[in-house]
C-alpha positions as a printed Julia matrix, in Angstrom:
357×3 Matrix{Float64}:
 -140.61  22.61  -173.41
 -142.11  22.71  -176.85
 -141.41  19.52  -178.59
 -139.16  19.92  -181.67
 -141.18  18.54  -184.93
 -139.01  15.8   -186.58
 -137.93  15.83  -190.59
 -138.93  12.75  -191.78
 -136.16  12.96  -194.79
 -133.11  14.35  -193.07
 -131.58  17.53  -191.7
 -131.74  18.89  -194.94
 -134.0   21.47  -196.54
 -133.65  19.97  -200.12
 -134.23  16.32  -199.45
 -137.47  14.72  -198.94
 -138.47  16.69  -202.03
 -139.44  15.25  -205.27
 -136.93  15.56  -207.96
 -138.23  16.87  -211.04
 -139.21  14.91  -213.62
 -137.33  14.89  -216.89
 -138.93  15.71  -220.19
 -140.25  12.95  -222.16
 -140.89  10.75  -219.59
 -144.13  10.01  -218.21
 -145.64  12.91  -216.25
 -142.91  15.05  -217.47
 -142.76  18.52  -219.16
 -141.55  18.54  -222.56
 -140.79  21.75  -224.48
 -141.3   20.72  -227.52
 -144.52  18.52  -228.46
 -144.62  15.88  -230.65
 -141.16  14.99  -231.0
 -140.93  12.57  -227.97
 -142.67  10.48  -229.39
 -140.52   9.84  -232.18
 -138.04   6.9   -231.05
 -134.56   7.58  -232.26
 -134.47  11.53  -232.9
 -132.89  14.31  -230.38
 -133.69  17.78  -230.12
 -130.3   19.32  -232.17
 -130.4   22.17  -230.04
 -130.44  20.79  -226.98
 -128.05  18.26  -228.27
 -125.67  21.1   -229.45
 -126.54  24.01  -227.42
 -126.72  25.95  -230.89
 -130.51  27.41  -231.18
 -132.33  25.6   -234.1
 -132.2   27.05  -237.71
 -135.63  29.08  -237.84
 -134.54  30.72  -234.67
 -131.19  31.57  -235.89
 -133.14  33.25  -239.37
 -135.44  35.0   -236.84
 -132.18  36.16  -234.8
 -130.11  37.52  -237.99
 -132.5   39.0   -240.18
 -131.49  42.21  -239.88
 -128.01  41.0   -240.82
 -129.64  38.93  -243.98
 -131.29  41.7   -245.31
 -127.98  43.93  -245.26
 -126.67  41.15  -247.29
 -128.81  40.63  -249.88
 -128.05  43.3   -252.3
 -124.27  41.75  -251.82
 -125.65  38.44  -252.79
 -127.89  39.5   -255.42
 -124.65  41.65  -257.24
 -122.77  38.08  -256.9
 -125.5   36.49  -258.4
 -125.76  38.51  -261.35
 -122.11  39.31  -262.44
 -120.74  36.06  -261.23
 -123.22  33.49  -261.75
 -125.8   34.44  -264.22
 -122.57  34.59  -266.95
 -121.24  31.32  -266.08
 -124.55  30.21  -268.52
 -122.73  31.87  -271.1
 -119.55  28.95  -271.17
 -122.44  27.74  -273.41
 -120.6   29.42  -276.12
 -117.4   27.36  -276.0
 -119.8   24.44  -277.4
 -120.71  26.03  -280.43
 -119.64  28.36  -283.1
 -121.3   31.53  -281.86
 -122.24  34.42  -283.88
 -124.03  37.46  -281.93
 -125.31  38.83  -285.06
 -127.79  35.18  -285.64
 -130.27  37.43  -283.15
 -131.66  40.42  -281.66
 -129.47  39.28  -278.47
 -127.09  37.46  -276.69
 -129.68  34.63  -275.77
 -131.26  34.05  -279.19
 -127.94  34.39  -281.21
 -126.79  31.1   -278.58
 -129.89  29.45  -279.19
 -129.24  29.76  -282.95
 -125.74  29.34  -283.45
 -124.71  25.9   -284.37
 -123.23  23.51  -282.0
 -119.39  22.27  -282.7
 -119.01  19.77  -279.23
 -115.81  19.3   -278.36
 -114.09  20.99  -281.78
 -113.04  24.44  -279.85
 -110.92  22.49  -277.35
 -109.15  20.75  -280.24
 -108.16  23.93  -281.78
 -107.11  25.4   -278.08
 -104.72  22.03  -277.61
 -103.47  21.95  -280.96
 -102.22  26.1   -280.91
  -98.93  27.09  -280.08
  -99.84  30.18  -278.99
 -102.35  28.66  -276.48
  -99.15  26.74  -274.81
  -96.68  29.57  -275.17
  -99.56  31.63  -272.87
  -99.84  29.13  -270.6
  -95.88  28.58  -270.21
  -96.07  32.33  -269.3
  -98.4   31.89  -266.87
  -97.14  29.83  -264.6
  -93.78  31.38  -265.56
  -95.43  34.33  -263.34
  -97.07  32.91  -260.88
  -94.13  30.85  -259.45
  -92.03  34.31  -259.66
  -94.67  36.12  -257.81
  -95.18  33.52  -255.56
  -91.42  33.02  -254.55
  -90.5   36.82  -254.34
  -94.21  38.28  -253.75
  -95.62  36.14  -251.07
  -92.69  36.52  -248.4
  -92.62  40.54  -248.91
  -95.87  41.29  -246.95
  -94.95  38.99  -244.02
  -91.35  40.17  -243.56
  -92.82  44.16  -243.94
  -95.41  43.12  -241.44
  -92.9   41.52  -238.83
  -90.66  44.93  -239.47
  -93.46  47.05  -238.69
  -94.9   45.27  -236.28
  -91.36  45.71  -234.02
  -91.7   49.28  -234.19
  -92.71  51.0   -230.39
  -93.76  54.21  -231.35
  -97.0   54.29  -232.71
  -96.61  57.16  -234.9
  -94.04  55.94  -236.76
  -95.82  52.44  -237.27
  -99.12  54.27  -238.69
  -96.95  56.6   -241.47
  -94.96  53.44  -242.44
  -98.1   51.51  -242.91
  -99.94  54.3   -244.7
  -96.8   54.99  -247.36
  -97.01  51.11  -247.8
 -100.67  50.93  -248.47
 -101.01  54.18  -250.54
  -99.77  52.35  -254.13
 -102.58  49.74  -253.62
 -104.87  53.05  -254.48
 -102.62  53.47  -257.71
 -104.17  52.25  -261.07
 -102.05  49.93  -263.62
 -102.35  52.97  -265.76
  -99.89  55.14  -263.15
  -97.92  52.15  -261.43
  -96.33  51.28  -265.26
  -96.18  55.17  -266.15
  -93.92  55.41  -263.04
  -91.8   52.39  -263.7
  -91.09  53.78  -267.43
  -90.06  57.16  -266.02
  -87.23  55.3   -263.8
  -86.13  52.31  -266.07
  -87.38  53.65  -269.44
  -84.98  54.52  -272.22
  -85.57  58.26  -271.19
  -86.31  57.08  -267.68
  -83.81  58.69  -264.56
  -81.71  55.63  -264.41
  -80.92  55.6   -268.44
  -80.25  59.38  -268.68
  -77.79  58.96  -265.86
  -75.81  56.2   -267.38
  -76.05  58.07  -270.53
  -74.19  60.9   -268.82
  -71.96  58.65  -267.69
  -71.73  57.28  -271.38
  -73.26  54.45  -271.22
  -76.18  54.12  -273.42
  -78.93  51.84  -274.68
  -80.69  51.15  -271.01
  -84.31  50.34  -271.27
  -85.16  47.74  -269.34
  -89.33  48.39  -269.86
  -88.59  46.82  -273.78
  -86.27  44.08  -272.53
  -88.34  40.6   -273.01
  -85.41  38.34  -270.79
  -86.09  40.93  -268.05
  -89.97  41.39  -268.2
  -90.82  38.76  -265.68
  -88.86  40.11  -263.01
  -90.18  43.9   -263.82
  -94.11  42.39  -263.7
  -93.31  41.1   -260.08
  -91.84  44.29  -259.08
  -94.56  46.1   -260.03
  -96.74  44.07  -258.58
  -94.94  43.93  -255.08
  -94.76  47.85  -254.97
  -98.31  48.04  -255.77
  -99.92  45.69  -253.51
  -97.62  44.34  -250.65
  -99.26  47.34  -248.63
 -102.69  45.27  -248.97
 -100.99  42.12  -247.43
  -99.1   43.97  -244.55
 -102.79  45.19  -243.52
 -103.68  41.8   -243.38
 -101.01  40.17  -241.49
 -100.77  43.09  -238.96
 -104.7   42.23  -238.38
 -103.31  38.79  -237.55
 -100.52  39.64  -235.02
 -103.34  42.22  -233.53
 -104.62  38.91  -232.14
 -101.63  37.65  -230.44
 -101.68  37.89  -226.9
  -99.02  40.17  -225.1
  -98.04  37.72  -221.99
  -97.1   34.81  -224.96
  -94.35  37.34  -225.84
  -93.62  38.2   -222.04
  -93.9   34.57  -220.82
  -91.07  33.25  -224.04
  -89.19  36.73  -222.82
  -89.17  35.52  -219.29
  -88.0   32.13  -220.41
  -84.76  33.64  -221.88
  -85.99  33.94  -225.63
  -84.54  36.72  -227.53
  -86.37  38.74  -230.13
  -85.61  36.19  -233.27
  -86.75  33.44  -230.98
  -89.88  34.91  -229.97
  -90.73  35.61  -233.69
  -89.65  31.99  -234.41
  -91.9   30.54  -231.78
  -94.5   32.64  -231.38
  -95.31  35.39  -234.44
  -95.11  32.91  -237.04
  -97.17  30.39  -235.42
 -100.17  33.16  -235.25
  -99.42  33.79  -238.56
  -99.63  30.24  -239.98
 -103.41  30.01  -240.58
 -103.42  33.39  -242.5
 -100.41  32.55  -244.27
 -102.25  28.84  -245.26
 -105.38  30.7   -246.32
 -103.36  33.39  -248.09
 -101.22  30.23  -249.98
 -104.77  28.79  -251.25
 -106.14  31.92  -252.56
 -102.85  32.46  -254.28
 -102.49  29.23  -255.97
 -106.71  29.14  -256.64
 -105.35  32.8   -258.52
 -102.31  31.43  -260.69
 -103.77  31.38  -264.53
 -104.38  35.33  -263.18
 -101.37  37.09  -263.12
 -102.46  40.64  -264.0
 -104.73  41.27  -267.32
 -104.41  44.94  -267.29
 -100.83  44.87  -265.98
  -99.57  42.88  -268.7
 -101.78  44.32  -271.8
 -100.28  47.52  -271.57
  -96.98  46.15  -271.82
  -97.5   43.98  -274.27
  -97.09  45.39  -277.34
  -93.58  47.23  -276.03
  -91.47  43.22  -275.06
  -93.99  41.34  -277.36
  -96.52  38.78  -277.38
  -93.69  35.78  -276.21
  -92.66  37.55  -273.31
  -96.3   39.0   -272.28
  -98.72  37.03  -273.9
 -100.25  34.74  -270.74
 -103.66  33.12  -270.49
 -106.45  36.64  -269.69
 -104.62  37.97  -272.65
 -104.57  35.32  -275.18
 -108.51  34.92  -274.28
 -109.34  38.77  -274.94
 -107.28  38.85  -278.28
 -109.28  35.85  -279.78
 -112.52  36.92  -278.46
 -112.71  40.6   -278.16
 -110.05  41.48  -281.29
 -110.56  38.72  -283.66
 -114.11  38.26  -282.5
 -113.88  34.5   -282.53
 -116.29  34.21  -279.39
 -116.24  30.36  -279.22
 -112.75  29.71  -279.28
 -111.93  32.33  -276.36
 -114.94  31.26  -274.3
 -113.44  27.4   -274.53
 -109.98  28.94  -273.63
 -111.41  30.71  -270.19
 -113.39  27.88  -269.17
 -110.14  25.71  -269.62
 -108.95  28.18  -267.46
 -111.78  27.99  -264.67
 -111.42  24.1   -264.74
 -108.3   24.14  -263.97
 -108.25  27.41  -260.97
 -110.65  25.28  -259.76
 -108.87  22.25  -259.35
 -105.9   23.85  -257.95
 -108.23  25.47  -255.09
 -109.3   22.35  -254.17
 -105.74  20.65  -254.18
 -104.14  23.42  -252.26
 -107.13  23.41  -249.48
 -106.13  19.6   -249.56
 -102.79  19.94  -248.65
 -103.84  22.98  -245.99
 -106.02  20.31  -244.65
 -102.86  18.06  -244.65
 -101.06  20.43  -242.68
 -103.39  21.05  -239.59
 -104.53  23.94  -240.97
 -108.88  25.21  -242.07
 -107.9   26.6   -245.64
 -110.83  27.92  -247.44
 -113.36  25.97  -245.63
 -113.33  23.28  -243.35
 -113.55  19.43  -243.72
């Protein structure tokens, strides 16, 4: 009988043979030289799994080079002009030079004096109070609009249907300010549909487009019929995401249709509606510069007069450069800081905001 050679490690295949070696120590492989033998650092990518930052430039440069005319338009009508807040330090005169950039380098420097005048004017406060006036009107009656349209259409089964009533609420977004108040005048004008049907009725004197009491609540309407299309879009892209067996699974546990919204649409749509909040808030001193010029001289400058306003009057009308420059960047300063609150309190709330921690 032949004689049956004997494992010397076991009945196994895979034992008896040398484990590898792991890189960095001695005899191993390492795939990357001369970092070993530098106590106290890792390899990030092996420590992350992410590939390293060269590789990751090497990966995405097609996508890089798509993006840098993008970046070099933001650099150039975003950030290049932010040099000119320069202006709100002096008293600038654009005729002191062939250009822009000599007539700052010789105008005469006033510090601090332009914010004096801003704090000390009336006018400057009135704007302001009209401002936020605005923005806590819009964002009260404007904000909710989009969600509860999006919910609405979002319920509908037939397809068809959905797309029309998504397209007629989009298609004002495509409307200029020009058009959207040309509209409004022909229905609540004095020679409007609404006042030439009361006057048959004999009543007369309607026109609400010249009433200053009522011009807060006309702006938000306007702006709601113009551009809660643009938010439905985005909150429909949100409940997109939402997976179908959440809604069958709350269904199966005996959850009607205002329970399954409760528990399950809003909760998808709480990070959009967070990030949505911030941008808003980041956006109040901005409550519609074309909107409200056109309007303005038919209520008045103490119903219409807000902050983008107030800035282009002093600096493009009365050509008092300075003083409007120092009135925007107040402006800036203070979007700024309620960005970075509002991200704060999105952080607060479990939520990413603008960017992460």
């Amino acid at each position: 009988m032949p004689t049956r050679t004997r494992r010397s490690s076991g009945s196994s295949g895979n034992r008896g043979r040398r484990a590898p070696e792991k890189p960095g120590s001695p005899g191993g492989r390492t795939d990357r030289p001369g970092r070993t033998d530098r106590p106290g650092r890792t390899d990030r990518a092996s420590r992350t799994g992410r590939p390293g930052l060269r590789a990751r430039l090497r990966r995405d440069r097609t996508l890089i080079l798509m993006t840098v005319p993008a970046l070099l338009l933001v650099l150039v009508f975003h950030y290049v002009p932010v040099l000119g807040n320069v202006v709100a330090f002096q008293d600038y005169d654009p005729y002191l030079g062939e250009n822009g950039i000599v007539a700052m380098a010789q105008s005469p420097w006033t510090g601090f004096a332009q914010f004096e005048r801003i704090l000390a004017d009336p006018a400057f406060w009135r704007a302001v109070e009209n401002t936020l006036v605005l923005f806590l009107l819009q964002l009260v009656l404007f904000f909710p609009v989009p969600i509860g349209l999006a919910l609405l259409i979002n319920s509908i089964v037939r397809p068809r249907v959905r797309a029309v009533a998504q397209a007629v609420l989009y298609l004002p977004h495509f409307f200029s300010w020009v058009l959207v108040v040309t509209v409004f005048q022909q229905i609540f004008g004095g020679a409007g549909i609404i006042a030439q049907t009361l006057r048959q009725h004999g009543v007369e004197g309607f026109d609400l487009m010249t009433e200053p009491d009522a011009f807060a609540l006309l702006v938000t309407a306007q702006g709601i019929w113009k551009d809660a299309g643009w938010g439905v879009i985005v909150f429909l892209a949100a409940l997109s995401s939402v997976s179908d067996e959440l809604y069958e699974a709350a269904a199966m546990d005996g959850a009607g249709r205002w329970r399954r919204m409760w528990h399950v649409t809003l909760p998808a749509l709480r990070p959009v509606i967070a990030l949505l909040l911030v941008l808003r808030v980041g956006d109040a001193l901005t409550v519609g510069f074309e909107q409200l010029l056109l309007q303005r001289d038919a209520v008045g400058p103490d119903a219409a007069e807000v902050l983008d306003t107030y800035v282009w009057w002093n600096g493009i009308r009365n050509q008092d450069f300075g003083y409007a420059a120092a009135a925007g960047l107040v402006k800036g300063i203070v979007g700024l800081g309620l960005v970075l609150t509002a991200n704060k309190v999105a952080h607060l709330m479990g939520e990413q905001g603008v960017y992460r921690k």
